[in-house]
CSV table of C-alpha atoms in Angstrom, one decimal:
chain,number,residue,atom,x,y,z
A,9,MET,CA,0.0,0.0,0.0
A,10,ASP,CA,1.2,3.5,-0.8
A,11,ASP,CA,2.8,5.4,2.2
A,12,TYR,CA,0.2,8.2,2.0
A,13,ARG,CA,-2.6,5.7,2.3
A,14,ARG,CA,-1.0,4.2,5.4
A,15,ILE,CA,-0.8,7.6,6.9
A,16,ALA,CA,-4.4,8.4,5.9
A,17,ASP,CA,-5.4,5.1,7.6
A,18,ARG,CA,-3.8,6.3,10.9
A,19,ILE,CA,-5.7,9.6,10.7
A,20,ALA,CA,-8.9,7.8,9.9
A,21,ALA,CA,-8.4,5.6,12.9
A,22,ALA,CA,-7.8,8.6,15.1
A,23,ILE,CA,-11.2,10.1,13.9
A,24,ALA,CA,-13.0,6.7,14.4
A,25,ASP,CA,-11.8,6.4,18.0
A,26,GLY,CA,-12.4,10.0,19.0
A,27,ARG,CA,-8.9,11.2,19.3
A,28,LEU,CA,-9.8,13.7,16.5
A,29,ARG,CA,-13.2,15.0,17.0
A,30,PRO,CA,-15.8,16.5,14.5
A,31,GLY,CA,-14.9,20.1,13.9
A,32,GLN,CA,-11.3,19.8,14.9
A,33,ARG,CA,-8.9,21.6,12.7
A,34,LEU,CA,-6.0,19.6,11.1
A,35,PRO,CA,-2.6,21.3,11.0
A,36,PRO,CA,-1.6,23.1,7.7
A,37,GLN,CA,-0.2,20.6,5.2
A,38,ARG,CA,3.4,21.9,5.6
A,39,ALA,CA,3.2,21.5,9.4
A,40,PHE,CA,1.7,18.0,9.0
A,41,ALA,CA,4.5,17.1,6.6
A,42,ARG,CA,7.2,18.2,9.1
A,43,ARG,CA,5.5,16.4,12.0
A,44,HIS,CA,5.3,13.1,10.0
A,45,GLY,CA,8.7,13.4,8.2
A,46,ILE,CA,7.1,13.4,4.7
A,47,ALA,CA,7.2,15.6,1.7
A,48,PRO,CA,4.6,18.4,1.4
A,49,SER,CA,3.4,16.7,-1.8
A,50,THR,CA,2.8,13.5,0.2
A,51,ALA,CA,0.9,15.4,2.9
A,52,GLY,CA,-1.3,16.9,0.1
A,53,ARG,CA,-2.1,13.4,-1.1
A,54,VAL,CA,-2.9,12.3,2.5
A,55,TYR,CA,-5.4,15.2,2.9
A,56,ALA,CA,-6.8,14.5,-0.5
A,57,GLU,CA,-7.4,10.9,0.4
A,58,LEU,CA,-9.1,11.9,3.7
A,59,VAL,CA,-11.4,14.2,1.7
A,60,ARG,CA,-12.1,11.4,-0.8
A,61,ARG,CA,-13.2,9.1,2.2
A,62,GLY,CA,-15.5,11.8,3.4
A,63,LEU,CA,-13.6,12.2,6.7
A,64,VAL,CA,-12.5,15.8,6.4
A,65,VAL,CA,-13.6,18.9,4.6
A,66,GLY,CA,-11.2,21.5,3.2
A,67,GLU,CA,-12.2,25.1,3.3
A,68,VAL,CA,-10.3,27.7,1.3
A,69,GLY,CA,-8.7,30.3,3.6
A,70,ARG,CA,-9.8,28.4,6.7
A,71,GLY,CA,-8.1,25.0,6.7
A,72,THR,CA,-9.1,21.3,6.8
A,73,PHE,CA,-11.6,20.1,9.5
A,74,VAL,CA,-12.8,16.7,10.7
A,75,ARG,CA,-16.3,16.2,9.4
A,76,ALA,CA,-19.3,15.2,11.4
A,77,ALA,CA,-19.8,11.5,11.2
A,78,ALA,CA,-22.2,10.1,8.5
A,79,PRO,CA,-25.2,8.3,10.1
A,80,ASP,CA,-23.7,4.9,9.8
A,81,GLY,CA,-20.2,6.0,10.5
A,82,GLN,CA,-19.0,5.8,6.9
A,83,PRO,CA,-18.8,8.3,4.1
A,84,GLY,CA,-22.0,8.4,2.1
A,85,HIS,CA,-21.2,7.5,-1.5
A,86,ALA,CA,-24.4,5.6,-2.5
A,87,LEU,CA,-27.1,7.0,-4.8
A,88,THR,CA,-29.6,6.4,-2.1
A,89,GLU,CA,-30.2,8.3,1.1
A,90,VAL,CA,-29.4,6.4,4.3
A,91,ALA,CA,-31.6,6.8,7.3
A,92,ALA,CA,-30.1,7.8,10.6
A,93,ALA,CA,-30.2,5.0,13.2
A,94,ALA,CA,-32.7,5.2,16.1
A,95,PRO,CA,-33.1,6.9,18.5
A,96,LEU,CA,-32.2,10.0,16.6
A,97,VAL,CA,-34.8,12.6,15.7
A,98,ASN,CA,-34.1,12.5,12.0
A,99,LEU,CA,-34.2,15.9,10.4
A,100,GLU,CA,-31.9,14.7,7.6
A,101,LEU,CA,-34.4,12.7,5.6
A,102,ASN,CA,-37.4,14.5,4.3
A,103,TYR,CA,-40.4,12.5,3.2
A,104,PRO,CA,-43.7,14.3,4.1
A,105,SER,CA,-46.6,12.0,5.2
A,106,ALA,CA,-50.3,12.9,5.5
A,107,PRO,CA,-52.5,11.6,8.3
A,108,GLY,CA,-54.3,8.4,7.2
A,109,GLN,CA,-52.1,8.1,4.2
A,110,ALA,CA,-52.2,4.3,4.0
A,111,GLU,CA,-55.9,4.3,4.4
A,112,LEU,CA,-56.2,6.6,1.5
A,113,LEU,CA,-53.9,4.5,-0.8
A,114,ALA,CA,-55.3,1.1,-0.1
A,115,PRO,CA,-58.8,1.1,-1.8
A,116,ALA,CA,-57.4,1.9,-5.3
A,117,LEU,CA,-55.2,-1.3,-5.1
A,118,ALA,CA,-58.0,-3.7,-4.6
A,119,SER,CA,-58.7,-4.2,-8.4
A,120,LEU,CA,-54.9,-4.5,-9.0
A,121,LEU,CA,-54.7,-7.6,-6.6
A,122,ARG,CA,-56.9,-9.7,-8.8
A,123,PRO,CA,-54.8,-12.5,-10.3
A,124,ASP,CA,-55.3,-11.4,-13.8
A,125,ALA,CA,-54.5,-7.8,-13.2
A,126,LEU,CA,-51.6,-8.7,-10.8
A,127,GLY,CA,-50.0,-11.0,-13.4
A,128,GLN,CA,-50.0,-8.2,-15.9
A,129,ALA,CA,-48.7,-5.6,-13.4
A,130,LEU,CA,-45.8,-7.8,-12.4
A,131,ARG,CA,-44.4,-7.9,-15.9
A,132,PRO,CA,-41.2,-5.8,-16.6
A,133,ALA,CA,-42.0,-2.3,-17.7
A,134,ALA,CA,-40.4,-0.6,-20.6
A,135,ALA,CA,-38.4,2.7,-20.1
A,136,THR,CA,-41.3,4.5,-21.8
A,137,GLY,CA,-43.8,2.9,-19.4
A,138,THR,CA,-47.3,2.2,-20.5
A,139,PRO,CA,-49.8,4.3,-22.5
A,140,ALA,CA,-52.0,4.7,-19.4
A,141,ALA,CA,-49.1,5.8,-17.2
A,142,ARG,CA,-47.9,8.3,-19.8
A,143,GLU,CA,-51.4,9.8,-20.1
A,144,ALA,CA,-51.8,10.0,-16.3
A,145,VAL,CA,-48.5,11.6,-15.7
A,146,ALA,CA,-49.1,14.1,-18.6
A,147,ALA,CA,-52.4,15.1,-17.0
A,148,LEU,CA,-50.6,15.5,-13.6
A,149,LEU,CA,-47.9,17.8,-15.1
A,150,ALA,CA,-50.6,19.9,-16.7
A,151,GLN,CA,-51.8,21.0,-13.2
A,152,GLY,CA,-48.3,22.4,-12.7
A,153,GLY,CA,-48.3,24.4,-15.8
A,154,LEU,CA,-46.7,22.1,-18.3
A,155,ARG,CA,-48.8,20.8,-21.2
A,156,THR,CA,-46.7,18.0,-22.9
A,157,GLY,CA,-47.2,15.1,-25.2
A,158,PRO,CA,-47.3,11.8,-23.4
A,159,GLU,CA,-44.8,10.4,-25.8
A,160,ARG,CA,-42.1,12.6,-24.3
A,161,ILE,CA,-42.2,10.9,-20.9
A,162,VAL,CA,-39.6,8.3,-19.8
A,163,PHE,CA,-40.0,6.4,-16.5
A,164,THR,CA,-37.4,5.4,-13.9
A,165,GLY,CA,-37.5,4.0,-10.4
A,166,ASN,CA,-37.1,7.4,-8.7
A,167,ALA,CA,-36.1,11.0,-9.4
A,168,ARG,CA,-32.5,10.3,-8.7
A,169,GLN,CA,-32.4,7.8,-11.5
A,170,ALA,CA,-34.1,10.2,-13.9
A,171,ILE,CA,-31.5,12.8,-13.1
A,172,ALA,CA,-28.7,10.2,-13.7
A,173,ALA,CA,-30.3,8.9,-16.9
A,174,SER,CA,-30.8,12.5,-18.3
A,175,LEU,CA,-27.2,13.5,-17.5
A,176,ALA,CA,-25.8,10.3,-18.8
A,177,SER,CA,-27.6,10.8,-22.1
A,178,LEU,CA,-26.4,14.5,-22.4
A,179,VAL,CA,-22.8,14.6,-21.1
A,180,ARG,CA,-19.8,12.5,-21.9
A,181,PRO,CA,-17.3,11.7,-19.2
A,182,GLY,CA,-15.2,14.7,-18.4
A,183,GLY,CA,-17.9,17.1,-19.5
A,184,ARG,CA,-18.9,20.2,-17.4
A,185,VAL,CA,-22.3,20.6,-15.8
A,186,GLY,CA,-23.4,24.0,-14.4
A,187,VAL,CA,-25.2,23.8,-11.0
A,188,GLU,CA,-26.2,26.2,-8.3
A,189,PRO,CA,-23.4,26.6,-5.7
A,190,LEU,CA,-25.6,24.7,-3.2
A,191,THR,CA,-27.0,21.6,-4.9
A,192,TYR,CA,-28.7,18.3,-4.2
A,193,PRO,CA,-26.0,16.2,-2.5
A,194,LEU,CA,-26.7,13.1,-4.6
A,195,VAL,CA,-26.1,15.0,-7.8
A,196,LYS,CA,-22.5,15.3,-6.6
A,197,GLU,CA,-22.4,11.5,-6.2
A,198,ILE,CA,-24.1,11.0,-9.7
A,199,ALA,CA,-21.6,13.3,-11.3
A,200,ALA,CA,-18.6,11.5,-9.6
A,201,ARG,CA,-19.9,8.1,-10.9
A,202,LEU,CA,-20.5,9.4,-14.4
A,203,GLY,CA,-17.1,11.3,-14.5
A,204,LEU,CA,-18.7,14.7,-14.8
A,205,THR,CA,-17.3,18.0,-13.5
A,206,LEU,CA,-19.8,20.2,-11.6
A,207,VAL,CA,-19.3,24.0,-12.1
A,208,PRO,CA,-20.8,26.2,-9.5
A,209,LEU,CA,-22.8,29.2,-11.0
A,210,VAL,CA,-23.7,32.4,-9.3
A,211,THR,CA,-26.9,33.1,-7.2
A,212,ASP,CA,-28.3,36.1,-5.6
A,213,ALA,CA,-31.4,36.8,-3.5
A,214,GLU,CA,-33.6,35.9,-6.4
A,215,GLY,CA,-31.9,32.6,-7.3
A,216,LEU,CA,-29.7,31.7,-10.2
A,217,VAL,CA,-28.2,34.6,-12.1
A,218,PRO,CA,-28.5,33.8,-15.8
A,219,GLU,CA,-25.5,35.9,-16.8
A,220,SER,CA,-23.3,33.5,-14.8
A,221,VAL,CA,-24.3,30.7,-17.1
A,222,ALA,CA,-22.9,32.6,-20.1
A,223,ASP,CA,-19.8,33.5,-18.1
A,224,ALA,CA,-19.1,29.8,-17.2
A,225,HIS,CA,-19.8,28.7,-20.8
A,226,ARG,CA,-17.5,31.3,-22.3
A,227,GLY,CA,-14.2,29.7,-21.3
A,228,THR,CA,-14.8,26.0,-21.5
A,229,PRO,CA,-18.3,25.1,-22.8
A,230,LEU,CA,-20.9,23.7,-20.5
A,231,SER,CA,-22.5,20.4,-21.6
A,232,ALA,CA,-25.7,20.8,-19.5
A,233,LEU,CA,-27.2,22.5,-16.5
A,234,TYR,CA,-28.8,20.8,-13.5
A,235,LEU,CA,-31.1,23.3,-11.7
A,236,GLN,CA,-33.9,23.4,-9.1
A,237,PRO,CA,-35.8,26.5,-10.0
A,238,ALA,CA,-38.8,25.8,-7.7
A,239,LEU,CA,-38.3,25.4,-3.9
A,240,HIS,CA,-34.7,24.9,-4.3
A,241,ASN,CA,-33.1,22.4,-1.9
A,242,PRO,CA,-31.8,23.5,0.6
A,243,THR,CA,-32.6,27.3,0.4
A,244,SER,CA,-36.2,27.1,-0.7
A,245,LEU,CA,-35.7,29.8,-3.3
A,246,THR,CA,-38.1,29.9,-6.2
A,247,LEU,CA,-37.2,31.8,-9.4
A,248,GLY,CA,-39.8,34.5,-10.2
A,249,ALA,CA,-41.3,34.7,-13.6
A,250,GLY,CA,-39.0,37.4,-14.9
A,251,ARG,CA,-35.8,35.6,-13.8
A,252,LEU,CA,-37.2,32.4,-15.3
A,253,ARG,CA,-37.7,34.1,-18.7
A,254,ARG,CA,-34.2,35.5,-18.6
A,255,LEU,CA,-32.8,32.0,-17.9
A,256,ALA,CA,-34.9,30.5,-20.7
A,257,ASP,CA,-33.6,33.3,-23.1
A,258,CYS,CA,-30.0,32.5,-22.0
A,259,VAL,CA,-30.1,28.8,-22.5
A,260,HIS,CA,-31.9,29.3,-25.9
A,261,ARG,CA,-29.1,31.7,-27.0
A,262,LEU,CA,-26.4,29.4,-25.9
A,263,GLY,CA,-28.0,26.1,-26.8
A,264,ILE,CA,-27.4,24.5,-23.4
A,265,PRO,CA,-29.7,21.7,-22.3
A,266,VAL,CA,-31.1,21.8,-18.8
A,267,VAL,CA,-32.0,19.1,-16.3
A,268,GLU,CA,-34.8,20.7,-14.3
A,269,ASP,CA,-35.5,19.1,-10.9
A,270,ARG,CA,-39.2,19.7,-9.9
A,271,ILE,CA,-39.3,17.2,-7.1
A,272,TRP,CA,-40.6,19.8,-4.5
A,273,ALA,CA,-42.6,22.0,-6.8
A,274,PHE,CA,-45.9,20.3,-6.0
A,275,LEU,CA,-46.0,22.0,-2.6
A,276,ASP,CA,-46.0,25.5,-4.2
A,277,GLN,CA,-49.6,25.8,-5.3
A,278,GLY,CA,-49.8,28.5,-8.0
A,279,GLY,CA,-46.1,28.9,-8.3
A,280,ALA,CA,-44.2,29.9,-11.4
A,281,PRO,CA,-44.4,27.6,-14.5
A,282,PRO,CA,-41.6,25.2,-15.1
A,283,LEU,CA,-38.6,26.2,-17.3
A,284,ALA,CA,-39.7,23.3,-19.5
A,285,ALA,CA,-42.7,25.3,-20.5
A,286,LEU,CA,-40.5,28.1,-21.8
A,287,ALA,CA,-37.7,26.0,-23.3
A,288,PRO,CA,-39.3,22.7,-24.1
A,289,GLY,CA,-36.6,21.8,-26.8
A,290,LEU,CA,-33.8,22.1,-24.3
A,291,THR,CA,-35.2,21.1,-20.9
A,292,TYR,CA,-35.4,17.6,-19.3
A,293,LEU,CA,-38.0,18.0,-16.6
A,294,VAL,CA,-37.4,15.5,-13.7
A,295,ASP,CA,-40.0,14.5,-11.1
A,296,SER,CA,-41.4,11.6,-9.1
A,297,LEU,CA,-44.3,10.5,-7.0
A,298,SER,CA,-42.2,9.6,-3.9
A,299,LYS,CA,-42.8,13.0,-2.2
A,300,ARG,CA,-46.4,13.4,-3.3
A,301,VAL,CA,-47.4,9.8,-2.3
A,302,ALA,CA,-44.9,7.8,-0.4
A,303,PRO,CA,-41.0,7.2,-0.4
A,304,GLY,CA,-41.3,3.5,-1.3
A,305,LEU,CA,-43.2,4.2,-4.5
A,306,THR,CA,-40.6,3.5,-7.2
A,307,ALA,CA,-41.9,5.8,-9.9
A,308,GLY,CA,-39.9,8.7,-11.2
A,309,PHE,CA,-40.0,10.2,-14.7
A,310,ALA,CA,-38.4,12.6,-17.0
A,311,VAL,CA,-40.1,14.8,-19.7
A,312,VAL,CA,-37.5,15.1,-22.5
A,313,PRO,CA,-37.4,16.8,-25.8
A,314,GLY,CA,-39.1,14.8,-28.4
A,315,ASP,CA,-36.1,13.8,-30.4
A,316,ARG,CA,-34.2,12.6,-27.3
A,317,VAL,CA,-36.7,10.1,-25.9
A,318,GLU,CA,-34.8,7.1,-27.2
A,319,ALA,CA,-31.4,8.4,-26.0
A,320,VAL,CA,-32.7,8.8,-22.4
A,321,ALA,CA,-34.5,5.5,-22.6
A,322,ARG,CA,-31.3,3.8,-23.6
A,323,ALA,CA,-29.6,5.4,-20.6
A,324,VAL,CA,-32.4,4.1,-18.3
A,325,ARG,CA,-32.0,0.6,-19.7
A,326,SER,CA,-28.1,0.5,-19.5
A,327,GLY,CA,-28.3,1.8,-15.9
A,328,GLY,CA,-30.9,-0.6,-14.8
A,329,TRP,CA,-33.1,2.3,-13.7
A,330,SER,CA,-36.5,1.3,-15.1
A,331,ALA,CA,-39.7,1.7,-13.0
A,332,GLY,CA,-41.5,-1.4,-11.9
A,333,GLY,CA,-44.7,-2.4,-13.7
A,334,PHE,CA,-46.7,-2.7,-10.4
A,335,ALA,CA,-45.6,0.8,-9.3
A,336,LEU,CA,-46.8,2.3,-12.6
A,337,GLU,CA,-50.2,0.4,-12.4
A,338,ALA,CA,-50.6,1.8,-8.8
A,339,VAL,CA,-49.7,5.4,-10.1
A,340,VAL,CA,-52.4,5.2,-12.8
A,341,ARG,CA,-55.0,4.3,-10.2
A,342,TRP,CA,-54.0,6.8,-7.6
A,343,LEU,CA,-53.8,9.6,-10.1
A,344,GLY,CA,-57.1,8.6,-11.7
A,345,ASP,CA,-59.2,8.4,-8.6
A,346,GLY,CA,-58.0,11.7,-7.0
A,347,THR,CA,-55.9,10.0,-4.2
A,348,VAL,CA,-52.7,11.9,-5.2
A,349,ASP,CA,-54.7,15.3,-5.3
A,350,ARG,CA,-56.0,14.6,-1.7
A,351,LEU,CA,-52.5,13.7,-0.5
A,352,VAL,CA,-51.0,16.8,-2.1
A,353,ALA,CA,-53.5,19.1,-0.4
A,354,ALA,CA,-52.9,17.5,3.0
A,355,LYS,CA,-49.1,17.8,2.5
A,356,ARG,CA,-49.3,21.4,1.6
A,357,GLN,CA,-51.2,22.1,4.7
A,358,ASP,CA,-48.7,20.1,6.8
A,359,ALA,CA,-45.7,21.9,5.4
A,360,ARG,CA,-47.2,25.3,6.3
A,361,ARG,CA,-47.8,24.2,9.9
A,362,ARG,CA,-44.3,23.0,10.2
A,363,GLN,CA,-43.0,26.2,8.8
A,364,ARG,CA,-44.9,28.1,11.5
A,365,LEU,CA,-43.1,25.9,14.1
A,366,VAL,CA,-39.8,27.0,12.6
A,367,ALA,CA,-40.7,30.6,12.6
A,368,GLU,CA,-41.8,30.3,16.3
A,369,LYS,CA,-38.9,28.2,17.7
A,370,LEU,CA,-36.0,29.8,15.7
A,371,SER,CA,-37.3,33.4,15.6
A,372,ASP,CA,-34.0,34.7,16.9
A,373,PHE,CA,-32.0,33.2,14.1
A,374,ALA,CA,-31.2,33.7,10.4
A,375,VAL,CA,-33.4,31.0,8.8
A,376,ARG,CA,-34.2,31.0,5.1
A,377,SER,CA,-37.2,29.2,3.9
A,378,ASP,CA,-40.6,29.5,2.1
A,379,PRO,CA,-44.0,29.0,3.7
A,380,ALA,CA,-44.7,26.1,1.3
A,381,ALA,CA,-41.4,24.3,1.7
A,382,CYS,CA,-40.6,21.2,3.6
A,383,PHE,CA,-37.2,22.2,4.8
A,384,ALA,CA,-35.3,25.3,6.1
A,385,TRP,CA,-31.8,26.6,5.7
A,386,TRP,CA,-30.4,27.8,9.0
A,387,GLU,CA,-27.4,30.2,8.8
A,388,LEU,CA,-25.8,29.5,12.1
A,389,PRO,CA,-24.6,32.2,14.6
A,390,ALA,CA,-21.0,32.5,15.4
A,391,PRO,CA,-19.0,30.6,16.5
A,392,TRP,CA,-20.7,27.6,15.1
A,393,ARG,CA,-19.5,25.8,12.0
A,394,ALA,CA,-21.8,23.5,10.1
A,395,ASP,CA,-19.9,20.3,11.0
A,396,THR,CA,-19.4,21.1,14.7
A,397,PHE,CA,-23.0,22.1,15.1
A,398,THR,CA,-24.1,18.9,13.3
A,399,ALA,CA,-22.0,16.9,15.8
A,400,ALA,CA,-23.4,18.9,18.7
A,401,ALA,CA,-27.0,18.2,17.5
A,402,ARG,CA,-26.2,14.6,17.1
A,403,ALA,CA,-24.9,14.3,20.6
A,404,ARG,CA,-28.3,15.5,21.7
A,405,GLY,CA,-30.1,12.9,19.6
A,406,ILE,CA,-30.9,15.1,16.6
A,407,ALA,CA,-29.7,14.5,13.0
A,408,VAL,CA,-29.4,17.5,10.7
A,409,THR,CA,-27.6,18.0,7.4
A,410,PRO,CA,-24.4,20.3,7.3
A,411,GLY,CA,-24.2,22.9,4.6
A,412,THR,CA,-21.0,21.1,3.4
A,413,ALA,CA,-23.2,18.3,2.0
A,414,PHE,CA,-24.7,20.8,-0.5
A,415,SER,CA,-21.7,22.9,-1.4
A,416,VAL,CA,-20.0,22.7,-4.8
A,417,GLY,CA,-16.6,24.0,-5.6
A,418,PRO,CA,-13.5,25.0,-3.6
A,419,GLY,CA,-14.8,28.2,-2.0
A,420,ARG,CA,-15.7,28.7,1.6
A,421,THR,CA,-18.5,26.3,2.7
A,422,PRO,CA,-21.5,27.9,4.3
A,423,ASP,CA,-21.8,27.8,8.1
A,424,ALA,CA,-25.4,26.6,7.8
A,425,VAL,CA,-27.5,23.4,8.2
A,426,ARG,CA,-30.6,22.1,6.5
A,427,LEU,CA,-33.5,21.1,8.6
A,428,GLY,CA,-35.8,18.5,7.0
A,429,LEU,CA,-39.2,19.1,8.4
A,430,GLY,CA,-41.4,16.4,6.9
A,431,SER,CA,-40.3,13.0,8.4
A,432,VAL,CA,-41.0,13.3,12.1
A,433,PRO,CA,-44.3,13.9,14.0
A,434,GLU,CA,-45.0,17.7,14.7
A,435,ARG,CA,-44.6,17.4,18.4
A,436,GLU,CA,-41.3,15.7,18.0
A,437,LEU,CA,-40.2,18.4,15.5
A,438,ALA,CA,-41.2,21.2,18.0
A,439,ARG,CA,-39.2,19.6,20.7
A,440,ALA,CA,-36.2,19.1,18.4
A,441,LEU,CA,-36.3,22.7,17.2
A,442,THR,CA,-36.4,23.9,20.9
A,443,VAL,CA,-33.3,21.8,21.7
A,444,LEU,CA,-31.4,23.0,18.6
A,445,ALA,CA,-32.2,26.6,19.5
A,446,GLY,CA,-30.8,26.2,23.0
A,447,VAL,CA,-27.6,24.6,21.5
A,448,ALA,CA,-27.1,27.6,19.2
A,449,ARG,CA,-27.8,30.2,22.0
A,450,ASP,CA,-25.4,28.5,24.5
A,451,ALA,CA,-22.4,28.6,22.2
A,452,ALA,CA,-23.2,32.2,20.9
A,453,ALA,CA,-23.5,33.4,24.6
A,454,ALA,CA,-20.2,31.7,25.5
A,455,ALA,CA,-18.5,33.4,22.6
A,456,GLY,CA,-19.9,36.8,23.4
A,457,GLY,CA,-18.9,36.4,27.1
């Protein structure tokens, strides 16, 4: 084994047994090299290996810090989200649930459980789904402002797979993909697996700045964009109509395709139309039923430009990302009998109640969110850093997501955490927010004293 890896193993062991604690700063690389009797270039390789393993995070101008532990004690490199182990109050995962959800879902499945219907439903599904599923999803999208031909819809097991298939069909290994500087963490994993380079763009108080797309494209061309224009995760920002039109004009002018993630847009009733409605020839709209219905529903989809359907379908097949036939049959029934509409209405009300709890419990802090969103972005008070606050919260039985998980690029990572509001009972959420507020106040008061 290479020397630098042996040294990295020793540092990893020190992190695992608590001799190096979350938030602790490692020495500068030159000092580390002197201490271990190695060349500075070898020290750089040690630090890079620790970053690769997810054990430390490097921040330009600040140094290298031990990260808060992943929920299972290992760096998270899977294309699935891992639930924290009990007894944590889990504010990392974020799957909203409506009261009586199972009771609402069950009746529509009765006809599907007949032997003849079940036999048909358990057959493998094509990447393009079934005619009934395409019609049902096209009708669902029309409610959100996108009128599209059913023939443009490709199905996957979930939205993450739809993102991966869209990017795989668009960008060759080594290609550049423009993203918001804070982006969905699993897109970073997808990019790493596909060999893509993520390029952070510029955002302001209104969201993505279209001119930054042109600036990034000018030097080395971008192959695609991945964006969340509606209820951006983690900041909850939604592009207004004017900014959205400017973005559509920009991608039209430059000819850059866009993967538009609409996974949370259903919560924003009457929100801005999707970018896909303004730039249908360039936009790959990605969504799923997991947030609207239930996390175990394996039905994601992408609406793609008409001449690109087969390319995306090939990516779905090669990735093994097809939706299950049973899931598509269930979706058709739940969309057809109004069950999904009832669940969406209940989850919109639930999100607003939970946002009121955030406003009440964290009123003294800088929290960015939207009344319709199912998460909140908490910009922490000094002296907290994201990873140290995450570790302190975990010590009190609460799991939150550090801002470093969302950050793209080498710049300073945000001293913020994302709070997922949808996966725990409201009373439990209220107690957790009270505890977190106390943690933040105690450290701030100590720093001020």
